[in-house]
Short mmCIF file of C-alpha atoms in Angstrom, two decimals:
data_model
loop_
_atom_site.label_atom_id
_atom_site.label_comp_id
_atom_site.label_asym_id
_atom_site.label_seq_id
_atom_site.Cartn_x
_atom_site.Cartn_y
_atom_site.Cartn_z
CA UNK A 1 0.00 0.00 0.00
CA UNK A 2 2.90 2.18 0.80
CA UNK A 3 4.05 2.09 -2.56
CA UNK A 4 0.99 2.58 -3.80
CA UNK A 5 0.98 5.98 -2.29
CA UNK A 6 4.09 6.97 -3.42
CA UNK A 7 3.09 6.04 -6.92
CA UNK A 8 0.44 9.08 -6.72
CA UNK A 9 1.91 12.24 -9.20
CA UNK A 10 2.45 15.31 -6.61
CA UNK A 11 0.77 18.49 -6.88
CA UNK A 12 3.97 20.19 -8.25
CA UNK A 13 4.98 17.53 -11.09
CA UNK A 14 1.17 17.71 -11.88
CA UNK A 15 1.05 21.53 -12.34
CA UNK A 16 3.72 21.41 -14.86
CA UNK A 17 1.88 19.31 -17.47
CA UNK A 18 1.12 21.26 -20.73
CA UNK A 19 -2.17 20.35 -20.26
CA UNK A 20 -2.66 21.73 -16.85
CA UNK A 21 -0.96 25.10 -17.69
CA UNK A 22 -3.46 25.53 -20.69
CA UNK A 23 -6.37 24.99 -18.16
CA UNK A 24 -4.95 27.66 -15.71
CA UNK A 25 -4.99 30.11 -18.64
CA UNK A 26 -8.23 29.45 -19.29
CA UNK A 27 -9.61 29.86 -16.07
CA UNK A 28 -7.43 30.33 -12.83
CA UNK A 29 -4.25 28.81 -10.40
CA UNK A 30 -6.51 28.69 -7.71
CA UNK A 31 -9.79 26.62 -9.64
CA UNK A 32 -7.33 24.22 -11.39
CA UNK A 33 -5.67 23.65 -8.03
CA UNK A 34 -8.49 22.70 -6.23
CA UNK A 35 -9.66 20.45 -8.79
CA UNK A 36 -6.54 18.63 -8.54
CA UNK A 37 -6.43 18.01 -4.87
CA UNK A 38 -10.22 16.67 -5.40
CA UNK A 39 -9.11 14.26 -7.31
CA UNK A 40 -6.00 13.92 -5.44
CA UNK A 41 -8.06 13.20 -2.33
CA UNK A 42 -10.22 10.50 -4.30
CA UNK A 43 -7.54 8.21 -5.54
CA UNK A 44 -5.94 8.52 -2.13
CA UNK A 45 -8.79 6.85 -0.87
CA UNK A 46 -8.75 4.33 -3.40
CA UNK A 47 -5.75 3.45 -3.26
CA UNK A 48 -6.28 3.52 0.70
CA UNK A 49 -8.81 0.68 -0.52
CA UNK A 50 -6.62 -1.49 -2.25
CA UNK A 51 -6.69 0.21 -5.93
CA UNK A 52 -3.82 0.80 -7.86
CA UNK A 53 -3.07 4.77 -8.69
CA UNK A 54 -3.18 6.73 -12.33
CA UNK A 55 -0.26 7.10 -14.10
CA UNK A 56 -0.18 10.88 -14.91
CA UNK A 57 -1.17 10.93 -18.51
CA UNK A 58 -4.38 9.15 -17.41
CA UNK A 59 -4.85 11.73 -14.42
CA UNK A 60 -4.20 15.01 -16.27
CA UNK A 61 -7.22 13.31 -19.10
CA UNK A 62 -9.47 12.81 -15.70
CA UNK A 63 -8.79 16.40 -14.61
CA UNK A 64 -8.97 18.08 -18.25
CA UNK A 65 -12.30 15.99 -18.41
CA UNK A 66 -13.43 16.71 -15.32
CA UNK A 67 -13.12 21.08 -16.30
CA UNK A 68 -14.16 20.52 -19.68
CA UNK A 69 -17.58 19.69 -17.86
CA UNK A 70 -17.62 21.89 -14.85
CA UNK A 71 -16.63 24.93 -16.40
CA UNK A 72 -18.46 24.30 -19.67
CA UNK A 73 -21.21 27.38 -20.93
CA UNK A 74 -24.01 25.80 -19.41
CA UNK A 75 -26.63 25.14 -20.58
CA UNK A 76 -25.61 23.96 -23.66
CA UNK A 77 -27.81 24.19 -27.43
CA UNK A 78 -29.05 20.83 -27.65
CA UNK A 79 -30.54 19.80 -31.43
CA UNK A 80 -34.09 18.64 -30.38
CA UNK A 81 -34.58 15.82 -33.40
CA UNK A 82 -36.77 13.63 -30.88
CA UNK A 83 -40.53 15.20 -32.10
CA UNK A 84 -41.54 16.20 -28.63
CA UNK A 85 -42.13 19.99 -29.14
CA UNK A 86 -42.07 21.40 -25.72
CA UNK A 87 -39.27 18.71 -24.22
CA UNK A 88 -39.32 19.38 -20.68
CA UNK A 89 -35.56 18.14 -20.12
CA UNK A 90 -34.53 20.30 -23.34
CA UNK A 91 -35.79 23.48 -22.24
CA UNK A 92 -39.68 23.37 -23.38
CA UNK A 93 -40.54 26.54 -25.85
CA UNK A 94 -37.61 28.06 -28.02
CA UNK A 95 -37.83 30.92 -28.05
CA UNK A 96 -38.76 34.00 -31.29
CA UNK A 97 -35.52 35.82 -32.61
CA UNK A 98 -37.68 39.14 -31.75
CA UNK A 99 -37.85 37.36 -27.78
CA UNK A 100 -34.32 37.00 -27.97
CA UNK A 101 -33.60 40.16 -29.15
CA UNK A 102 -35.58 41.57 -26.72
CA UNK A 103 -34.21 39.39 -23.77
CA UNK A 104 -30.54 40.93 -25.57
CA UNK A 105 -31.52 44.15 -25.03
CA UNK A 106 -32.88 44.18 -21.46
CA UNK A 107 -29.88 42.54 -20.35
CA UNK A 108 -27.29 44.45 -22.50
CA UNK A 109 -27.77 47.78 -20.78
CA UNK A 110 -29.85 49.81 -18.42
CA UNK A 111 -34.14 49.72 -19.34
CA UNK A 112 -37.24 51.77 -18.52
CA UNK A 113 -38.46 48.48 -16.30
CA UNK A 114 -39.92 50.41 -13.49
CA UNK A 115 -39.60 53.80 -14.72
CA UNK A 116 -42.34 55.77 -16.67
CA UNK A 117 -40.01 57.64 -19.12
CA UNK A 118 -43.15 60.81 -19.64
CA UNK A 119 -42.99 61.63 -16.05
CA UNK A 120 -39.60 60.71 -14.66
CA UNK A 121 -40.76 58.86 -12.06
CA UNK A 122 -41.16 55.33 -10.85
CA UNK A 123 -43.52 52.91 -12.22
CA UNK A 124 -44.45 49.62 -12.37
CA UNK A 125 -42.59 46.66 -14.16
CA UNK A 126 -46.05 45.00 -14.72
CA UNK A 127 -47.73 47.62 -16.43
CA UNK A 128 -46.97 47.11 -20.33
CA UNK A 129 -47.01 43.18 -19.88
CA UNK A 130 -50.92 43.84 -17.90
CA UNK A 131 -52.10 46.43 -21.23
CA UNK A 132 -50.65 43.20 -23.32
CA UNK A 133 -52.19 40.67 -22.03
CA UNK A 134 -55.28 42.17 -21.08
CA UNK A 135 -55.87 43.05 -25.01
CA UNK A 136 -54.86 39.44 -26.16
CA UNK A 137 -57.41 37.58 -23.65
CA UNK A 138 -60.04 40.16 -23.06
CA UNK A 139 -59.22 40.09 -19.42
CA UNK A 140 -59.51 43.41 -17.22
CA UNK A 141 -56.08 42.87 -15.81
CA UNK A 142 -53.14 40.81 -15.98
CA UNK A 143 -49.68 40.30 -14.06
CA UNK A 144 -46.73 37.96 -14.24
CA UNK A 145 -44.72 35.89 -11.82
CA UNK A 146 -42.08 33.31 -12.01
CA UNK A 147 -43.99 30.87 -12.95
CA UNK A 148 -47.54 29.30 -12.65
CA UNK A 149 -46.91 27.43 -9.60
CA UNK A 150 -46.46 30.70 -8.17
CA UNK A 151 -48.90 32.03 -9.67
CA UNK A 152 -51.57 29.65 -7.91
CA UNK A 153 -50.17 29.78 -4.68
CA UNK A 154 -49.71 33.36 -4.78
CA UNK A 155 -53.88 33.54 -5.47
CA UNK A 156 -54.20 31.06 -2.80
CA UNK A 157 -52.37 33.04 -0.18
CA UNK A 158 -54.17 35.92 -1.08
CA UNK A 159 -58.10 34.71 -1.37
CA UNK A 160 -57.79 31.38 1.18
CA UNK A 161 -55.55 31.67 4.29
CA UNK A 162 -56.68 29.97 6.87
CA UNK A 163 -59.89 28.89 4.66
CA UNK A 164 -61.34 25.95 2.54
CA UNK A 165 -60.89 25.52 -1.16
CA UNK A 166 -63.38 23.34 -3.10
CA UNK A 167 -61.89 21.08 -5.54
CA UNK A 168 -63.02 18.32 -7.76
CA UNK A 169 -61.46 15.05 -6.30
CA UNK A 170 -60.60 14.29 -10.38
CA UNK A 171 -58.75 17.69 -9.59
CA UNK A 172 -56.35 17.06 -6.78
CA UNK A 173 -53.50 16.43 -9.28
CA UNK A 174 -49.44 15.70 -9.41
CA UNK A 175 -48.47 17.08 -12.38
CA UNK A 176 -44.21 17.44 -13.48
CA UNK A 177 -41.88 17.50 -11.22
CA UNK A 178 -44.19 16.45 -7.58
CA UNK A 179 -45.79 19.65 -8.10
CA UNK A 180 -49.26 18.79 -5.80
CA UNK A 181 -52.36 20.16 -6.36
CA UNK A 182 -52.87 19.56 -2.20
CA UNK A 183 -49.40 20.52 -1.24
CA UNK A 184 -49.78 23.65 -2.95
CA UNK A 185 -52.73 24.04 -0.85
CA UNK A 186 -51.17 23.03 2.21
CA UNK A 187 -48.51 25.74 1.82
CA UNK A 188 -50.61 28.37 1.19
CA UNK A 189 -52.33 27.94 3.67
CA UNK A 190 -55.95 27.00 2.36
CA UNK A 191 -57.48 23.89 3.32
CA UNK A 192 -58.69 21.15 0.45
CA UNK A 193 -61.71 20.37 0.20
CA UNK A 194 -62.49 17.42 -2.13
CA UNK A 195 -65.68 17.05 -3.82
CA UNK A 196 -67.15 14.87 -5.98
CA UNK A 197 -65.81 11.32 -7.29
CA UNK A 198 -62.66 10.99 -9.23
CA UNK A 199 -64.72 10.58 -12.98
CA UNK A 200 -67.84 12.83 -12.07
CA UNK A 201 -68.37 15.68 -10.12
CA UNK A 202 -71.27 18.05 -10.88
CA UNK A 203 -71.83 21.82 -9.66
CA UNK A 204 -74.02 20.73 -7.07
CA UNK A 205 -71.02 19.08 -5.50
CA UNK A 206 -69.50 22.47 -5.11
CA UNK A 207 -72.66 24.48 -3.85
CA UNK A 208 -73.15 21.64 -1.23
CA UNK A 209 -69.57 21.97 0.20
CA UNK A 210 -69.54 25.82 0.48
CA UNK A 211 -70.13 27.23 3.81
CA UNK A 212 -68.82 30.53 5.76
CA UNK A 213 -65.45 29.13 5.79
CA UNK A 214 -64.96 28.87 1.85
CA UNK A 215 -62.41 31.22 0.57
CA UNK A 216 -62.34 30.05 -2.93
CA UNK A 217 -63.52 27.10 -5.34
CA UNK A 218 -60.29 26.15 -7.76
CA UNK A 219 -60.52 24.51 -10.86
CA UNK A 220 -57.56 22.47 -12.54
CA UNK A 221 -57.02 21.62 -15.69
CA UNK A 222 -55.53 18.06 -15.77
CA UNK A 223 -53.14 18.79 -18.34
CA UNK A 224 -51.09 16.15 -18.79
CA UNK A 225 -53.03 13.26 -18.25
CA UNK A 226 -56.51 11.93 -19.56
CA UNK A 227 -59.58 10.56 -17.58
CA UNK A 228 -62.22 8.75 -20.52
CA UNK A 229 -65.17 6.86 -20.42
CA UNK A 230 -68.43 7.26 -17.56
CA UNK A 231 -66.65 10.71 -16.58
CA UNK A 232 -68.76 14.34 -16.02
CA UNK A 233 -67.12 17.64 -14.79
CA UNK A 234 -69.07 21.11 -14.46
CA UNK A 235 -68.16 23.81 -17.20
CA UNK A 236 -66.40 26.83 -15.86
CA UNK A 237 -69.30 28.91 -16.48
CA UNK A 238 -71.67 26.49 -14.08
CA UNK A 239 -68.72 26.75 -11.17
CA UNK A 240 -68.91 30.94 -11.79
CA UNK A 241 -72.59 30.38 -11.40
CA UNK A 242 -72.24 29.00 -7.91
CA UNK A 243 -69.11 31.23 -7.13
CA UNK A 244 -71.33 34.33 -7.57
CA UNK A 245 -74.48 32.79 -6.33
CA UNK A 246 -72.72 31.77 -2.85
CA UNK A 247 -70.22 34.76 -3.29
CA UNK A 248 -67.35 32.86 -3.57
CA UNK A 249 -64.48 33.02 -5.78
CA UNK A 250 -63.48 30.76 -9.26
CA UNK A 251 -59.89 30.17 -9.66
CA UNK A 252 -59.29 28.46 -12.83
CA UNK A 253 -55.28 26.59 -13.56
CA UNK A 254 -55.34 26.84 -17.28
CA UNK A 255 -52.03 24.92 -17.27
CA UNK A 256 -50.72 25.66 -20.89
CA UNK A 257 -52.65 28.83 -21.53
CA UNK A 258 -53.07 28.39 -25.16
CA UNK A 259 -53.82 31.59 -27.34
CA UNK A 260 -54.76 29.86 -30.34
CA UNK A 261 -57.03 27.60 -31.13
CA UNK A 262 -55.46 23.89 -31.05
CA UNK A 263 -58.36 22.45 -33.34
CA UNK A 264 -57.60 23.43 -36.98
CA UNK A 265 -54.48 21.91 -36.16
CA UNK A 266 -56.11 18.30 -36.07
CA UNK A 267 -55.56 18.52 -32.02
CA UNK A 268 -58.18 18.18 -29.02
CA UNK A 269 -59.38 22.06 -27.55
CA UNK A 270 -56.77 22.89 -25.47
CA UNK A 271 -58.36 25.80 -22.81
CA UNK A 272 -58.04 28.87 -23.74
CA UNK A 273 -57.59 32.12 -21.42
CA UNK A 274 -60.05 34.35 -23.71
CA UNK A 275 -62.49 31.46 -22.70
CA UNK A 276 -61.58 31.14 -19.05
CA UNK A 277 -62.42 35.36 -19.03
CA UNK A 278 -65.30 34.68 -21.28
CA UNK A 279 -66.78 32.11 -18.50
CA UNK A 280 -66.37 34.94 -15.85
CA UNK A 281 -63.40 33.65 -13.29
CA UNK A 282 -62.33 35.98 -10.44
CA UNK A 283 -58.74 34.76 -11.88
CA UNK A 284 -57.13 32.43 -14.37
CA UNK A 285 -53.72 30.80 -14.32
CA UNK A 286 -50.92 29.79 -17.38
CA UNK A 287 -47.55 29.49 -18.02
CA UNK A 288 -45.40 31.02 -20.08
CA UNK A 289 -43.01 28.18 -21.63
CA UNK A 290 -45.63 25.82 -23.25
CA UNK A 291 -48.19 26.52 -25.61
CA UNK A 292 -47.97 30.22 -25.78
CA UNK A 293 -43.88 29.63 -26.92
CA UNK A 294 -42.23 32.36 -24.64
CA UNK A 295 -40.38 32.11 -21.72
CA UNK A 296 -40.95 30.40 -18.06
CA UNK A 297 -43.71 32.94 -16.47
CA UNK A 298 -46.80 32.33 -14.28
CA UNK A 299 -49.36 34.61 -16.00
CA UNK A 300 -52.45 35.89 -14.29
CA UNK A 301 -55.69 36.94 -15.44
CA UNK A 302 -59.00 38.00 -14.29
CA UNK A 303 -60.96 40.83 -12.66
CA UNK A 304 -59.66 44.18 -12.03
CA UNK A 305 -59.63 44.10 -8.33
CA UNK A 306 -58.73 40.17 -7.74
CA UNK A 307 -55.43 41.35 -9.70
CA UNK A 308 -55.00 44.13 -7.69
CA UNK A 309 -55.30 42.48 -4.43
CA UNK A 310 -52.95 39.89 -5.57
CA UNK A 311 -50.18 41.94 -6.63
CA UNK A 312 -50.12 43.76 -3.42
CA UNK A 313 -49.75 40.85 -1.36
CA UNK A 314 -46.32 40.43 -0.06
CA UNK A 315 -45.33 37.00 -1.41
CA UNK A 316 -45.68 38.73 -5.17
CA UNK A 317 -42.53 39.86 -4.73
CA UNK A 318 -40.69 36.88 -3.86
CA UNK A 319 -41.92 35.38 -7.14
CA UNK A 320 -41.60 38.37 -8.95
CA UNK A 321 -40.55 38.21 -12.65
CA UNK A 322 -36.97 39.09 -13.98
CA UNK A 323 -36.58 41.95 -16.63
CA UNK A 324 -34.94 39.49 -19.10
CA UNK A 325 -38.10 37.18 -18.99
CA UNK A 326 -40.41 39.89 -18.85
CA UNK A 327 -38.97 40.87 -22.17
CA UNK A 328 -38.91 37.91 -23.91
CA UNK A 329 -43.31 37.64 -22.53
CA UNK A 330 -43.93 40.98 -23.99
CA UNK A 331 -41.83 40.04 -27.32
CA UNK A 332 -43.71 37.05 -27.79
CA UNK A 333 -47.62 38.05 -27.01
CA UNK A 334 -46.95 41.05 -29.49
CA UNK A 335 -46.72 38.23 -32.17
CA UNK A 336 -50.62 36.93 -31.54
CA UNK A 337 -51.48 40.58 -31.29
CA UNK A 338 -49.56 40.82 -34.32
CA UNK A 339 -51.14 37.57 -35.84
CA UNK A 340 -48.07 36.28 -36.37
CA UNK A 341 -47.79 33.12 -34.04
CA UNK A 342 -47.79 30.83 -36.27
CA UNK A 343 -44.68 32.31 -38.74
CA UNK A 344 -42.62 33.90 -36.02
CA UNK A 345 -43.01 31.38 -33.08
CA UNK A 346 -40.82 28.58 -32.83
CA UNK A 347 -43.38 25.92 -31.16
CA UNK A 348 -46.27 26.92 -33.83
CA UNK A 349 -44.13 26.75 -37.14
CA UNK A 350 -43.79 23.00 -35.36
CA UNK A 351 -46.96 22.59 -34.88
CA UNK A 352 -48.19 23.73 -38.34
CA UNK A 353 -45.87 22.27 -40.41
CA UNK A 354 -47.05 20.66 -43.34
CA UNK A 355 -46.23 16.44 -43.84
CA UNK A 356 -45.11 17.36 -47.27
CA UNK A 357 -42.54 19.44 -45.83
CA UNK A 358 -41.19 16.99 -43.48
CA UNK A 359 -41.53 14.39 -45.55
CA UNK A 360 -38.64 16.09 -47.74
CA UNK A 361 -36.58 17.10 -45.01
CA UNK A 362 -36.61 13.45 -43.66
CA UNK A 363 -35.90 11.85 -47.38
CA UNK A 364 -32.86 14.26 -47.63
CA UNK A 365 -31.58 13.21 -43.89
CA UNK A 366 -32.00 9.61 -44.71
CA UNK A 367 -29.74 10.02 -47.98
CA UNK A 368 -26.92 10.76 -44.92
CA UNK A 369 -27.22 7.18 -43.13
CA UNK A 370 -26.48 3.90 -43.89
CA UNK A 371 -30.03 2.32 -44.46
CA UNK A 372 -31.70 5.55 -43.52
CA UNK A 373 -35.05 5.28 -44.51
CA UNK A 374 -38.10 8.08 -44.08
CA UNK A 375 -40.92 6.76 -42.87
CA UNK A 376 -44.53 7.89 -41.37
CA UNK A 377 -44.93 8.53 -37.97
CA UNK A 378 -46.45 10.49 -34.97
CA UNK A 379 -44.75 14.26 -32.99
CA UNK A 380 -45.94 15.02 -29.59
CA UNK A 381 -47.04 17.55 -27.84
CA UNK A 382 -45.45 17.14 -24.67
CA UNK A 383 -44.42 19.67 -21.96
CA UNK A 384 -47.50 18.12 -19.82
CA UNK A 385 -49.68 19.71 -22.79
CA UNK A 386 -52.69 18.13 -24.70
CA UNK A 387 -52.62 14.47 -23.23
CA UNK A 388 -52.08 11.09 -25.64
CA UNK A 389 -52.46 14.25 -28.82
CA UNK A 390 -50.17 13.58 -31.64
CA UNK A 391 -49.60 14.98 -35.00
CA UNK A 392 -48.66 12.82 -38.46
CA UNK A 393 -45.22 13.48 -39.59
CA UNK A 394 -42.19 12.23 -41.24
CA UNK A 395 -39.18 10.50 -39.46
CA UNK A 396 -35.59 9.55 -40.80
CA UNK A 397 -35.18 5.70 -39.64
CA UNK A 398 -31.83 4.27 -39.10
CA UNK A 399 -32.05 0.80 -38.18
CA UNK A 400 -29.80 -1.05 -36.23
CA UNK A 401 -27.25 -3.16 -38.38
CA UNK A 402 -26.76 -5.68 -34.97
CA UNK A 403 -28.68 -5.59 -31.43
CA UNK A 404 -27.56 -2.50 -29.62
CA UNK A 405 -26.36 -0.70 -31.66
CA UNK A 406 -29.08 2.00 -32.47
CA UNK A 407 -27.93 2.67 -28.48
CA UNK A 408 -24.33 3.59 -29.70
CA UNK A 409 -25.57 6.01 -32.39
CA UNK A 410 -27.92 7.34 -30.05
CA UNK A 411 -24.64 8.06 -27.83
CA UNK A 412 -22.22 9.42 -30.32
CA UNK A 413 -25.09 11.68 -31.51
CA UNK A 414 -25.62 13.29 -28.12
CA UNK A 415 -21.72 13.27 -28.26
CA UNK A 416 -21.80 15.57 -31.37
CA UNK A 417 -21.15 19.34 -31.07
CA UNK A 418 -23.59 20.27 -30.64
CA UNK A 419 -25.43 16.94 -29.70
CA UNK A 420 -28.16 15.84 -31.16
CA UNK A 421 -30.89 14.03 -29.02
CA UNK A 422 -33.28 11.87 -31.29
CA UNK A 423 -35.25 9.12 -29.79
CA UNK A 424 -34.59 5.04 -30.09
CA UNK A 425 -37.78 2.65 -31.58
CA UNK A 426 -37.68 -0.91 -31.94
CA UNK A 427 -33.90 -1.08 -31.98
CA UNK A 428 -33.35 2.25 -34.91
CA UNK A 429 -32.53 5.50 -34.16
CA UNK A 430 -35.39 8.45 -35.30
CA UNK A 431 -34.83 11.53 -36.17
CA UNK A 432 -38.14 13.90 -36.55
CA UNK A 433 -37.60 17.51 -38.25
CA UNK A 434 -40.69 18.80 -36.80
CA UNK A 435 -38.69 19.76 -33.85
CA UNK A 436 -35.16 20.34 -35.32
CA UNK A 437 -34.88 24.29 -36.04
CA UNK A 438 -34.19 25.54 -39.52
CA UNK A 439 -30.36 26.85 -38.22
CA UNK A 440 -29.85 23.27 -37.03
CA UNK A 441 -30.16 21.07 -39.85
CA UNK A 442 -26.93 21.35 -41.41
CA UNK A 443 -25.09 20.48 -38.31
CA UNK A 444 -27.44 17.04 -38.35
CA UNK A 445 -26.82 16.63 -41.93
CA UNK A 446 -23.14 17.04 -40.86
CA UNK A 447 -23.62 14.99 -38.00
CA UNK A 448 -25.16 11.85 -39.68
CA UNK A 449 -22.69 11.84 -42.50
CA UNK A 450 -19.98 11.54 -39.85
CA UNK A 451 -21.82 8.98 -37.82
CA UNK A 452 -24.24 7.14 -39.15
CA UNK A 453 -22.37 5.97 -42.13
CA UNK A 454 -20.65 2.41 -41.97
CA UNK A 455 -17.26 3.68 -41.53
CA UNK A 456 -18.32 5.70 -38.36
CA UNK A 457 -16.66 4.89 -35.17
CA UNK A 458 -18.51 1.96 -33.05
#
C-alpha cells in the first residue's frame, strides 16, 4: 500500500503538465488547483482501498475531463430531433428571434423596467405586460410571476388563508416535477376540500360543500393526463354560477394557456384564457413556456380588483418576474397581437408544419445514413400539454445493423457538437424535423454523414 501511495503524481509535477498550464490560462491557479487536490483526495482513498493509482497521462485526461464539464457554458444548445415539441428536459418553448432580441436588449444595458419615461418617475414593471395581455385575452387585468406554480399559490395566499378551497377530487393532481395540487394548498395555507368522485363531479357538488369558511372554489385543468369513459365535470361557467351565487371566488389553472385555437391543427381544444375570461373567473392561471412559446412565467388573469389584491400581497414579490423574462413575454404576445404566431413562433411553425414538408426534409436526412429510410410517424405535444395528442409526420429511420447498436448512435449523436438528441424505436434510431430548427439542420446533416455511415466509429 505504501508504494501505492508513493506512486500518486504530486501536486507540483502535476502543475507542470502542458495540459494543466493551458487549463490555468483558461480559467485560474486557484480553480485548477483545487480540482486537482479533489481528485487527489479520491484516488488517495482508493488506493487507501486497495486500488492501484493513475499514471499521470491518465490523471491530467481525468482532470482536463473533469473542467471541460464543470466549467463548460451551461446550458448547452441541444438539437431537439426527438418530435416532442415542448421537451421538458430540453428546455420546453424556443424561443422567437424578436424574444431574444428583446431578452438581448434588457440585459445588454440599463431599461425603462420600473420607470415611466413621460414623467420621470417610478412605475411599475407589470404595467406594459398587464395592457398586453389584457388586449390578447379580453381580461380586465393581468400580471406575471415566475412561474404558474407561483402564480396559484400566490392567489391562494391571497383569497384562502386559513380557509377551505373546493376542488373536484378528479382535480387534486401531481403534475411534473411532484408539483401537488394539495401541497400547494397546504402551503398556502388553504385547506382542500375534495368534492365529488374521481370521474364525475357536478356543480351541485361544489354548492353543497360551500359554507362561511370557503375562501375560494379552484378549478384544474388536468393537463397532462386523460380521464375517458363514464366521466362528467361542471363547465367553468356552471362553477362561476355558484361562485357568484354563494359569493365565492373561481380560480381556474389553465395549465398551458393556449392563445390559439389547437383544433384546426387536427388537435383536441386545449383551454383557452379568452375562454376562461369569457366564463367569468375571479382569476385564471398559465404558463409562459408551453403553448404560448415564450419564456418560463406564471401569467395571471381575471378581474380588475382580484389582480390588484394579488399583486399587493407580499409574497408577489418573492416570485416576482426578472426583466430578461419579462422581455422575452412581452416580445412574444406582441406576435398573436400581431397575428403572427404561427410564422414567427418557434413551437407553432412546429406545430403547423405541413407532412409534405417533413416528408422532404426526412428523405434528404436519410440520404446521410447507412439504411436511412423516411418513414410515417407520430410528434408530440409534450411539456405536460394536450394528453395522448399527436400529429402525423415524417421520421428519418436508421435501423440497427446488430442488437444495440441504435444505443451507440444514439450516444455518439448526443456526443456531437452540438449533440443531437433523437429518440430510439424498436432497436433504430429516429430523427423527426418537426422539432429540429431551420439553423440546425446542417449540423445534423453534418452529423449523420460523420456517424451514421458504416465507416463511423462503433
Amino acid at each position: 500500500m505504501t508504494s501505492g501511495f508513493r506512486a500518486i503524481p504530486p501536486v507540483n509535477r502535476i502543475l507542470e503538465e502542458d495540459a494543466i498550464v493551458q487549463l490555468i490560462e483558461a480559467h485560474s491557479r486557484d480553480a485548477v488547483l483545487d480540482l486537482i487536490r479533489q481528485n487527489l483526495e479520491e484516488i488517495r482513498a482508493a488506493v487507501s482501498e486497495g486500488a492501484d493509482p493513475p499514471d499521470l497521462p491518465s490523471l491530467v485526461f481525468e482532470i482536463e475531463h473533469q473542467a471541460s464539464k464543470r466549467w463548460r457554458a451551461w446550458p448547452e444548445r441541444v438539437i431537439n430531433a426527438t418530435g416532442v415539441i415542448l421537451h421538458t428536459n430540453l428546455g420546453r418553448a424556443p424561443l422567437s428571434d424578436d424574444s431574444i432580441q428583446a431578452m438581448h436588449r434588457a440585459a445588454s444595458g440599463y431599461s425603462d423596467l420600473e420607470m415611466d419615461l413621460e414623467t420621470g418617475k417610478r412605475g411599475s414593471r407589470q404595467s406594459h405586460i398587464s395592457q398586453l395581455m389584457s388586449q390578447v385575452t379580453g381580461a380586465e387585468a393581468a400580471m406575471v410571476v415566475n412561474n404558474n406554480a407561483s402564480a396559484i399559490m400566490l392567489a391562494l395566499a391571497t383569497f384562502a388563508v386559513g380557509k377551505e378551497v373546493v376542488v373536484s377530487r378528479g382535480e387534486a393532481v401531481e403534475i411534473g416535477g411532484g408539483f401537488r395540487i394539495p401541497d400547494v394548498l397546504r402551503q398556502s395555507g388553504a385547506t382542500l376540500v375534495e368534492v365529488g368522485t374521481t370521474n364525475r363531479t357536478y356543480a351541485r357538488d361544489f354548492d353543497a360543500a360551500i359554507n362561511e369558511n370557503t375562501g375560494a372554489i379552484l378549478s384544474v385543468h388536468a393537463s397532462n393526463f386523460k380521464v375517458i369513459g363514464f366521466t362528467n365535470a361542471p363547465t367553468l361557467e356552471e362553477l362561476v354560477e355558484v361562485g357568484h351565487r354563494r359569493g365565492v371566488p373561481v380560480l381556474h389553472d389553465l395549465g398551458s394557456g393556449c392563445l390559439l385555437d389547437t383544433v384546426p391543427y387536427g388537435l383536441a381544444p386545449e383551454p383557452m384564457p379568452q375562454q376562461s375570461v369569457s366564463a367569468g373567473v375571479e382569476l385564471g392561471f398559465f404558463s409562459g413556456d408551453k403553448l404560448l412559446g415564450g419564456p418560463q412565467a406564471g401569467i395571471i388573469i381575471g378581474k380588475k380588483e382580484a389582480v390588484a389584491r394579488v399583486s399587493s400581497h407580499p409574497l408577489a414579490r418573492a416570485v416576482r418576474i426578472d426583466k430578461m423574462s419579462m422581455a422575452a413575454l412581452a416580445a412574444t404576445v406582441l406576435h398573436y397581437i400581431r397575428d403572427e404566431a404561427t410564422s414567427k413562433i418557434p413551437i407553432w411553425r412546429m406545430i403547423s408544419a405541413t407532412e409534405e414538408e417533413l416528408r422532404r426534409k426526412s428523405e434528404s436526412w436519410a440520404s446521410f445514413a447507412q439504411n436511412g429510410v423516411s418513414v410515417a410517424s407520430r410528434s408530440a405535444i409534450g411539456g405536460g400539454s394536450l394528453p395522448g395528442e399527436t400529429l402525423p409526420t415524417w421520421v428519418t429511420r436508421i435501423p440497427s445493423l446488430q442488437p444495440g447498436e441504435a444505443e451507440k448512435m444514439a450516444q455518439r449523436l448526443r456526443d456531437n457538437n452540438p449533440p443531437i438528441v433523437a429518440r430510439i424505436e424498436d432497436d433504430a434510431v429516429i430523427l423527426d424535423p418537426r422539432t429540429v430548427l431551420p439553423g440546425d439542420e446542417s449540423d445534423l446533416r453534418e452529423a449523420l454523414n460523420n456517424i451514421a455511415q458504416p465507416n463511423a466509429a462503433s
